Tab-separated table of C-alpha atoms in Angstrom:
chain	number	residue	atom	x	y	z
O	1263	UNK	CA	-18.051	-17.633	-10.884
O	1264	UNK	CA	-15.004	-17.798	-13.110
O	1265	UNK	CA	-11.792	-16.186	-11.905
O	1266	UNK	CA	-7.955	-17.117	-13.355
O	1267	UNK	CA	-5.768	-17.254	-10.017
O	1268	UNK	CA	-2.419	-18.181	-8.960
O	1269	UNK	CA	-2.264	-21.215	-5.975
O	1270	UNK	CA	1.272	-20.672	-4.362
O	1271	UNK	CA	1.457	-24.379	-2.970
O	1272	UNK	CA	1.806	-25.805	-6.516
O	1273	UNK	CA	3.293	-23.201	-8.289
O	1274	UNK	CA	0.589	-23.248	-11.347
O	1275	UNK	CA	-1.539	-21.190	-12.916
O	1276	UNK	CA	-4.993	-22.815	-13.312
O	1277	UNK	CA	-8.507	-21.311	-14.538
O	1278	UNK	CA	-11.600	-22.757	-12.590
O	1279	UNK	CA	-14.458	-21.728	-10.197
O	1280	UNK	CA	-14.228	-20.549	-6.909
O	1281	UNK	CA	-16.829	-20.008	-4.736
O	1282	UNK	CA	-17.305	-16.311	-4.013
O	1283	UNK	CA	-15.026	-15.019	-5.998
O	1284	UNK	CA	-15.370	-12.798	-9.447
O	1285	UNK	CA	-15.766	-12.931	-12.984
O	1286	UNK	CA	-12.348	-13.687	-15.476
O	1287	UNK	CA	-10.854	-11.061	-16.952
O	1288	UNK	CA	-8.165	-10.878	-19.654
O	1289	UNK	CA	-5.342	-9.693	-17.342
O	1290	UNK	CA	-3.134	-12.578	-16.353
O	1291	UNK	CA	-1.106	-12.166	-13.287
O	1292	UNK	CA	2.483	-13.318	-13.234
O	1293	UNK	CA	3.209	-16.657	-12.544
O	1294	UNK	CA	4.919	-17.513	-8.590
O	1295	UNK	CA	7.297	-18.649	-6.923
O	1296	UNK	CA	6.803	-21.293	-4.840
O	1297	UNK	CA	6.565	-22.647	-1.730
O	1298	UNK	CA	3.962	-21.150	0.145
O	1299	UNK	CA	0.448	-22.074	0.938
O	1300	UNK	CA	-1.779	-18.578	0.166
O	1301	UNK	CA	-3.908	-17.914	-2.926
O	1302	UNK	CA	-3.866	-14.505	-5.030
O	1303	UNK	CA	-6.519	-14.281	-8.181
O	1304	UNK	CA	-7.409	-11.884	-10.309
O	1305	UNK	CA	-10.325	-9.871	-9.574
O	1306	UNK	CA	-10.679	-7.172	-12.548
O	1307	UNK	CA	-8.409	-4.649	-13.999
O	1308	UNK	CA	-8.166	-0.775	-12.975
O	1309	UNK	CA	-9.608	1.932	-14.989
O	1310	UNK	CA	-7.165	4.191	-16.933
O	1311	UNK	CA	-7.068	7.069	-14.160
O	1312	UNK	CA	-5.823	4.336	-12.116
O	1313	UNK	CA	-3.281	2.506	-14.376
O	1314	UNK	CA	-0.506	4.193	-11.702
O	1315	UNK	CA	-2.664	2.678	-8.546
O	1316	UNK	CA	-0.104	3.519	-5.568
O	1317	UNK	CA	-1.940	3.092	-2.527
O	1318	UNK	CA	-4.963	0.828	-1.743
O	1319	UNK	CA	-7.944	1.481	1.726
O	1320	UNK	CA	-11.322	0.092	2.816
O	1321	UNK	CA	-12.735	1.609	5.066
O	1322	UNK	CA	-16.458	1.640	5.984
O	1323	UNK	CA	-17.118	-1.013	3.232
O	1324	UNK	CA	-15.378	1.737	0.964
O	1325	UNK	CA	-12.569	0.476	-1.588
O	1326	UNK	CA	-10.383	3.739	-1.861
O	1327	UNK	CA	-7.428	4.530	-4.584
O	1328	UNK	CA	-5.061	7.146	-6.282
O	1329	UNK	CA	-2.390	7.326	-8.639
O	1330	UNK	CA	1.121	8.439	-7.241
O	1331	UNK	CA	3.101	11.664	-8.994
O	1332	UNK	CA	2.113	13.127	-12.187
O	1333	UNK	CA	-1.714	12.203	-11.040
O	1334	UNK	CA	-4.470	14.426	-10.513
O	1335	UNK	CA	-4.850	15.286	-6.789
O	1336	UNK	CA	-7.942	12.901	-6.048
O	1337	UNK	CA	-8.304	9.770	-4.722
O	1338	UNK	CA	-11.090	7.476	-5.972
O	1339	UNK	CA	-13.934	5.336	-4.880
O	1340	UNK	CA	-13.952	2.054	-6.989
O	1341	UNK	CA	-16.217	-0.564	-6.955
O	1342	UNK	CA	-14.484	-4.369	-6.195
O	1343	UNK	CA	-15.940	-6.287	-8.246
O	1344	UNK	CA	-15.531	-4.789	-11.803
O	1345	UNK	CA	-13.110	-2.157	-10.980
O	1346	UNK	CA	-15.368	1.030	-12.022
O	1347	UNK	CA	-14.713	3.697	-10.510
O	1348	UNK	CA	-17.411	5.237	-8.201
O	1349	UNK	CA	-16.624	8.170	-6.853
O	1350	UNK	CA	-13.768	10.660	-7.110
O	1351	UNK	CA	-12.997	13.027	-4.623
O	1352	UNK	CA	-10.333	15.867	-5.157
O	1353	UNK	CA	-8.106	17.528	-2.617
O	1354	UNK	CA	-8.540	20.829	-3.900
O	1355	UNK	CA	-5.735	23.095	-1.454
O	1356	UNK	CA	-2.867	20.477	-2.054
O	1357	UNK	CA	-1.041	19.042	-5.200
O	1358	UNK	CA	0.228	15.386	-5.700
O	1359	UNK	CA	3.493	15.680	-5.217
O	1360	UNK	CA	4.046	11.863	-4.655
O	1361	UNK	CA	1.208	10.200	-3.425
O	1362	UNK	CA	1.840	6.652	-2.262
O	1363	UNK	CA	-0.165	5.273	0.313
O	1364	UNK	CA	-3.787	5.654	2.039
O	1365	UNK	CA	-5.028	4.782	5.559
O	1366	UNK	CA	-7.941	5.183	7.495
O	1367	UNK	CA	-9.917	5.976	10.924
O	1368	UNK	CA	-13.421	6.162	11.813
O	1369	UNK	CA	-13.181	9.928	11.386
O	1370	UNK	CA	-10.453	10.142	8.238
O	1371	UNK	CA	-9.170	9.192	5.449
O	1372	UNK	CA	-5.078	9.782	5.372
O	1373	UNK	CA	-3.149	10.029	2.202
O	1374	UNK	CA	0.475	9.887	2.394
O	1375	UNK	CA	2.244	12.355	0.407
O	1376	UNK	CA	5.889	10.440	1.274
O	1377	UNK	CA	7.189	9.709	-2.175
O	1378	UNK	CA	11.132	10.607	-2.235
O	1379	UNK	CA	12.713	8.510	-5.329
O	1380	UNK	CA	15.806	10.717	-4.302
O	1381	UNK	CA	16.136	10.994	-1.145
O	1382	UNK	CA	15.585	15.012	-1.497
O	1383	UNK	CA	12.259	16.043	-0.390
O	1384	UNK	CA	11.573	18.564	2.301
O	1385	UNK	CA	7.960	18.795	1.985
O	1386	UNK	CA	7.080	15.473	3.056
O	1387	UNK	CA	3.398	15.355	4.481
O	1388	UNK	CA	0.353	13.003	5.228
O	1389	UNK	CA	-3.049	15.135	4.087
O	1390	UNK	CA	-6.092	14.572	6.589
O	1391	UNK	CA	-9.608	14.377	5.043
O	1392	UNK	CA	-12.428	14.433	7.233
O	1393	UNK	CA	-14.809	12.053	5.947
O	1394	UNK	CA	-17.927	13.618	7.016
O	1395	UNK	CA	-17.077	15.958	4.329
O	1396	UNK	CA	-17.525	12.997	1.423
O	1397	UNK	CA	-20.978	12.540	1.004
O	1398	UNK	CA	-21.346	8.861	-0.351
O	1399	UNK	CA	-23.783	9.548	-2.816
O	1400	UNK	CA	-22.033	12.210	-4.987
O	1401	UNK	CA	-19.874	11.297	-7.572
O	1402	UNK	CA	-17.787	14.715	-7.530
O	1403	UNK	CA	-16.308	15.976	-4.350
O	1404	UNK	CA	-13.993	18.560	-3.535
O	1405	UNK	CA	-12.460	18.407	-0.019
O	1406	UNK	CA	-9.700	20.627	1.742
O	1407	UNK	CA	-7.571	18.469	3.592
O	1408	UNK	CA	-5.440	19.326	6.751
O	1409	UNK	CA	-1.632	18.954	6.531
O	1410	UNK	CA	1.095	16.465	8.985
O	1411	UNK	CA	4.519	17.469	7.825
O	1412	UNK	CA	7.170	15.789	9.097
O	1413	UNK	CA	11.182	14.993	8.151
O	1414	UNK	CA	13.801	12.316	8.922
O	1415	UNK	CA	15.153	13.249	11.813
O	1416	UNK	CA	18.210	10.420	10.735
O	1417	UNK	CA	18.707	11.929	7.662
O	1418	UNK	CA	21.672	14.539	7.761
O	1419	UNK	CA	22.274	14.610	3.594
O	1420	UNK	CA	19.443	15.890	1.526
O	1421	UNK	CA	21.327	15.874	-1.968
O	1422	UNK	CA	19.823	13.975	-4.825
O	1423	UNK	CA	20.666	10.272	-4.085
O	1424	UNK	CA	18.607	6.986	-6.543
O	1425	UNK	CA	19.840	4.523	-3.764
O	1426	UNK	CA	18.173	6.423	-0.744
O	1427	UNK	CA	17.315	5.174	2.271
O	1428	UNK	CA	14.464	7.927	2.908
O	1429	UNK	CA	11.880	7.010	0.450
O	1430	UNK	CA	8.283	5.883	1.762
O	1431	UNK	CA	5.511	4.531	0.467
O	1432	UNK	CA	3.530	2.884	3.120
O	1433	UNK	CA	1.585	4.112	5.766
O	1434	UNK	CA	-0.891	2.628	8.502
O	1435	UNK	CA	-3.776	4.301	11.609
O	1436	UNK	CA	-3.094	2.230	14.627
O	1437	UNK	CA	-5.190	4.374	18.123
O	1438	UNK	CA	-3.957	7.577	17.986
O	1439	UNK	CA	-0.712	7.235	15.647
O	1440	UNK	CA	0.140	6.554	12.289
O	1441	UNK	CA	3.090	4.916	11.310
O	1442	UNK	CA	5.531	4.589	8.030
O	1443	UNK	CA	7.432	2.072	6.540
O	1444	UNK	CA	10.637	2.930	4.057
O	1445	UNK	CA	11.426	1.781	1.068
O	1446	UNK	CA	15.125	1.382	1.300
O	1447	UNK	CA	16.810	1.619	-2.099
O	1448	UNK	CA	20.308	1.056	-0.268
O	1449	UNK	CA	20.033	-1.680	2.284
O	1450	UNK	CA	16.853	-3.602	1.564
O	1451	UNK	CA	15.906	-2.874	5.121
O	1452	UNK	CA	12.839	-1.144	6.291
O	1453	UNK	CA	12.558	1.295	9.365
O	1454	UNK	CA	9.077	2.220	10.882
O	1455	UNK	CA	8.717	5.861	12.033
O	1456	UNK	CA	5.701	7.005	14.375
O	1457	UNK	CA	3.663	9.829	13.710
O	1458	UNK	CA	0.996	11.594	16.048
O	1459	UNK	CA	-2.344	12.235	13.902
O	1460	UNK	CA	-2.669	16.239	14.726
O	1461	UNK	CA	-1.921	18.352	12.017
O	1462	UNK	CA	1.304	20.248	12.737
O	1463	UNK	CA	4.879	19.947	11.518
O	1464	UNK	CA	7.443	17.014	13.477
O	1465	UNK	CA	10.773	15.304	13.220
O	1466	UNK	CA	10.594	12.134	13.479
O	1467	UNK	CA	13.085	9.217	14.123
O	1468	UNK	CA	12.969	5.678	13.929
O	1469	UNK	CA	11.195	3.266	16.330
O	1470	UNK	CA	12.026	-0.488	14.421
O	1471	UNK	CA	14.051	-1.402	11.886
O	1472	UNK	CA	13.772	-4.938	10.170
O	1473	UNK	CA	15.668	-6.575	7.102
O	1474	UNK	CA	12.976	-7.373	4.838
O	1475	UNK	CA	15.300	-7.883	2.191
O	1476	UNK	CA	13.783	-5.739	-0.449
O	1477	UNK	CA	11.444	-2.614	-1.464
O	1478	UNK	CA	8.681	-2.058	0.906
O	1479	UNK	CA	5.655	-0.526	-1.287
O	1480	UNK	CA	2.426	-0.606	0.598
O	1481	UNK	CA	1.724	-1.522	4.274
O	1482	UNK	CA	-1.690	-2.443	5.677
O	1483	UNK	CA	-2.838	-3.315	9.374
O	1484	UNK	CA	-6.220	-5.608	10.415
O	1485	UNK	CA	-6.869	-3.732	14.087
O	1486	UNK	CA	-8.272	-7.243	14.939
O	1487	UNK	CA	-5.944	-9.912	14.785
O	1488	UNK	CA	-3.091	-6.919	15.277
O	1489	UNK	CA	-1.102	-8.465	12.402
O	1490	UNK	CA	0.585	-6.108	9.830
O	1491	UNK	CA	1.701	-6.848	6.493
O	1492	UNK	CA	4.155	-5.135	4.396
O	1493	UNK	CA	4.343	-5.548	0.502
O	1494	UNK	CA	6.932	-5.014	-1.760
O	1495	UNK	CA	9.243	-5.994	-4.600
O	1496	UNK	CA	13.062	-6.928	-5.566
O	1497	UNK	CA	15.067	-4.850	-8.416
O	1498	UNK	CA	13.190	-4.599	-11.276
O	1499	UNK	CA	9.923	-4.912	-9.739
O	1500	UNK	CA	10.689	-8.960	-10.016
O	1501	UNK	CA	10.168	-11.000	-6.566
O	1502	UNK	CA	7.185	-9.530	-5.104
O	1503	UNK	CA	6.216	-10.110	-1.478
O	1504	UNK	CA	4.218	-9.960	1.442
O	1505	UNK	CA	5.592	-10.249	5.004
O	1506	UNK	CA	2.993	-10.594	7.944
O	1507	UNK	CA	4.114	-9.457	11.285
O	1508	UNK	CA	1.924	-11.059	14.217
O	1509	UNK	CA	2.698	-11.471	18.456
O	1510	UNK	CA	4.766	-8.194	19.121
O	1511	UNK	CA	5.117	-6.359	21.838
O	1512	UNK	CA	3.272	-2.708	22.066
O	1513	UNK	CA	4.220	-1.360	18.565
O	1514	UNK	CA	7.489	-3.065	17.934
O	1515	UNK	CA	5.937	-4.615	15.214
O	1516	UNK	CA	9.614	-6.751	14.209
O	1517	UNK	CA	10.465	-8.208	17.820
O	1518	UNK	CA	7.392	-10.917	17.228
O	1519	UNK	CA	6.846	-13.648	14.640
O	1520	UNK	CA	7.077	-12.634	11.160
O	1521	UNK	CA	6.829	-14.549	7.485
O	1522	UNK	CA	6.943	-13.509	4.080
O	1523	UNK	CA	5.495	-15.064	0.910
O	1524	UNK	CA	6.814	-14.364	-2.120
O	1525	UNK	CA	3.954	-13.949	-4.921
O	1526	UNK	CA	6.043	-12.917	-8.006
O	1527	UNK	CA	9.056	-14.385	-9.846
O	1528	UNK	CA	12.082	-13.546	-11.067
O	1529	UNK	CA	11.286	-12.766	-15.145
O	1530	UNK	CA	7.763	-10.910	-15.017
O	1531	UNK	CA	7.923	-7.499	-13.663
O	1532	UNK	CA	4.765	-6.877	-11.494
O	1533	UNK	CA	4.611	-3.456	-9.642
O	1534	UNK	CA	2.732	-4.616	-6.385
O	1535	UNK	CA	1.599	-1.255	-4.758
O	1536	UNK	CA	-1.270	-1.926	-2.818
O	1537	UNK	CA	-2.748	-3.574	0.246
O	1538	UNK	CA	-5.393	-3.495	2.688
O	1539	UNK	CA	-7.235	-6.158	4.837
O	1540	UNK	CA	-10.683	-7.182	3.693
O	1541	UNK	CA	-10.874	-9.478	7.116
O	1542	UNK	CA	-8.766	-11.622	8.804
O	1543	UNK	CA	-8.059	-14.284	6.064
O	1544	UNK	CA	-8.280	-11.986	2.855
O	1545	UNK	CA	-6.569	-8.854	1.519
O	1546	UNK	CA	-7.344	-6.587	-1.805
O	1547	UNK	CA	-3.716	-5.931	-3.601
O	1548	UNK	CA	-3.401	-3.276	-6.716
O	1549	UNK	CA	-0.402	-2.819	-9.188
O	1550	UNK	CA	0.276	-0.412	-11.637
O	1551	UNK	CA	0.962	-1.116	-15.188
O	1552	UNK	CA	3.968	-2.747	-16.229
O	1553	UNK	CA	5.773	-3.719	-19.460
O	1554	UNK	CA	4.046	-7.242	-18.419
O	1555	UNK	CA	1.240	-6.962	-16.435
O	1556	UNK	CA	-1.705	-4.513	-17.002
O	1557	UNK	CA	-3.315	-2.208	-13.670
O	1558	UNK	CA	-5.196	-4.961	-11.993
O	1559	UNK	CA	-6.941	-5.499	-8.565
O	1560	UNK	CA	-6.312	-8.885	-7.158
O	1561	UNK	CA	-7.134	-10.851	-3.606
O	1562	UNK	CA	-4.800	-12.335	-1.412
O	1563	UNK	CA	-6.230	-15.330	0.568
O	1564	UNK	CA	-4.380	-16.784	3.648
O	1565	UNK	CA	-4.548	-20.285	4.681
């Protein structure tokens, strides 16, 4: 089938046929920056409701979204291939505040309420959804969802600050924990905190920090090969990138091998908010809508 993608390796945008892949659609992501030796194409664009896409999850064969504050609380089903959406399901006993990431277990689906442009937040939270109480073939849902709270316990100043260190917008289910990443507006670092998956209200502090030298905006984990990956972008929303962790120790997930791969370039704004592992050699990545680039769902394929 037709698809217009981006090869990384030569630094060109082609149109052609791969094998497997889906249908081309009038969406053209930005050109790249090269070297590297990964493939992302196009797959479809997003729906209107998701033109914000913050957070990206498949679980159970399930391809899960949601747009971040100023969105309706409800995350939605979509279909992979053409980008319809499937299935919405509403959290009906807590707002968006700032959604920004989703993650998953074989018993729940976990929504990260962790948005903090400002560093001035104090109702932080990840919302539980049990997802016996989706049934897959309605198309409306309303769930109550169970509530982690947690705050910084490294964060002693909670005025209104753009260059803060405490924003978050990625969040992975590794055994019993969940972890987030932070978008550091300050250093361009990142620092992973560790949260138990009880409902309950916790301080947390931070286990890892690593210089990813930019804005980390999504985070995703394959609990088969172990390896995490961490997207982001530079100022602007210019630069984007993927790091893949792989070979730590326990869940110091910076103390092993690690590369990044750049995927954007420095002219085209592309707001890269979304991840998650398809299997061990492909991802799914969303981005909102841009002064450049339309909501889009793309597929990242390793070498």
């Amino acid at each position: 089938m037709n698809i217009r993608f981006i090869r990384l390796s030569a630094c060109i945008l082609l149109a052609g046929c791969i094998a497997g892949c889906d249908k081309k659609v009038s969406a053209t992501p930005p050109p790249v920056t090269p070297p590297a030796d990964i493939v992302v194409g196009l797959k479809n664009k997003l729906p209107s409701l998701l033109k914000e896409s913050s957070g990206l999850c498949l679980t159970d064969g399930a391809l899960w979204s949601f747009g971040d504050s100023g969105n309706p609380n409800s995350i939605y089903r979509i279909d992979s291939a053409t980008g319809a959406i499937l299935q919405v399901v509403t959290i009906t006993n807590y707002p968006n505040v700032d959604w920004e990431d989703m993650a998953a277990d074989s018993m729940y689906i976990y929504v990260g309420d962790t948005g903090n442009n400002n560093g001035d937040r104090t109702d932080l939270k990840i919302l539980r959804i049990k997802k016996a109480d989706i049934p897959p073939a309605e198309q409306q849902v309303n769930v109550v969802a169970e509530a982690i709270n947690f705050s910084y316990a490294d964060q002693s100043d909670l005025s209104s600050n753009s260059n803060t260190n405490f924003d978050c917008e990625s969040l992975v289910s590794i055994g019993d924990n969940l972890y987030i990443f932070s978008k550091d507006r300050g250093d361009f670092q990142t620092r992973c905190y560790k949260l138990p998956k009880a409902p309950g209200t916790y301080k947390v502090s931070p286990i890892a920090t690593f210089n990813v030298d930019g804005k980390v905006t999504d985070a995703t984990y394959n609990p088969v090969t172990k390896e995490l990956a961490l997207l982001g972008y530079m100022d602007k929303k210019l630069d984007s990138f993927i790091w893949f962790f792989n070979n730590y120790t326990e869940d110091n997930f910076f103390n092993g091998a690690s590369k990044r791969y750049t995927i954007g370039n420095v002219k085209t704004d592309w707001q890269t908010e979304g991840l998650t592992y398809v299997n061990d050699k492909r991802l799914l990545l969303s981005c909102e809508s841009s002064t450049s680039t339309a909501a889009s769902l793309y597929f990242v394929q390793k070498p």
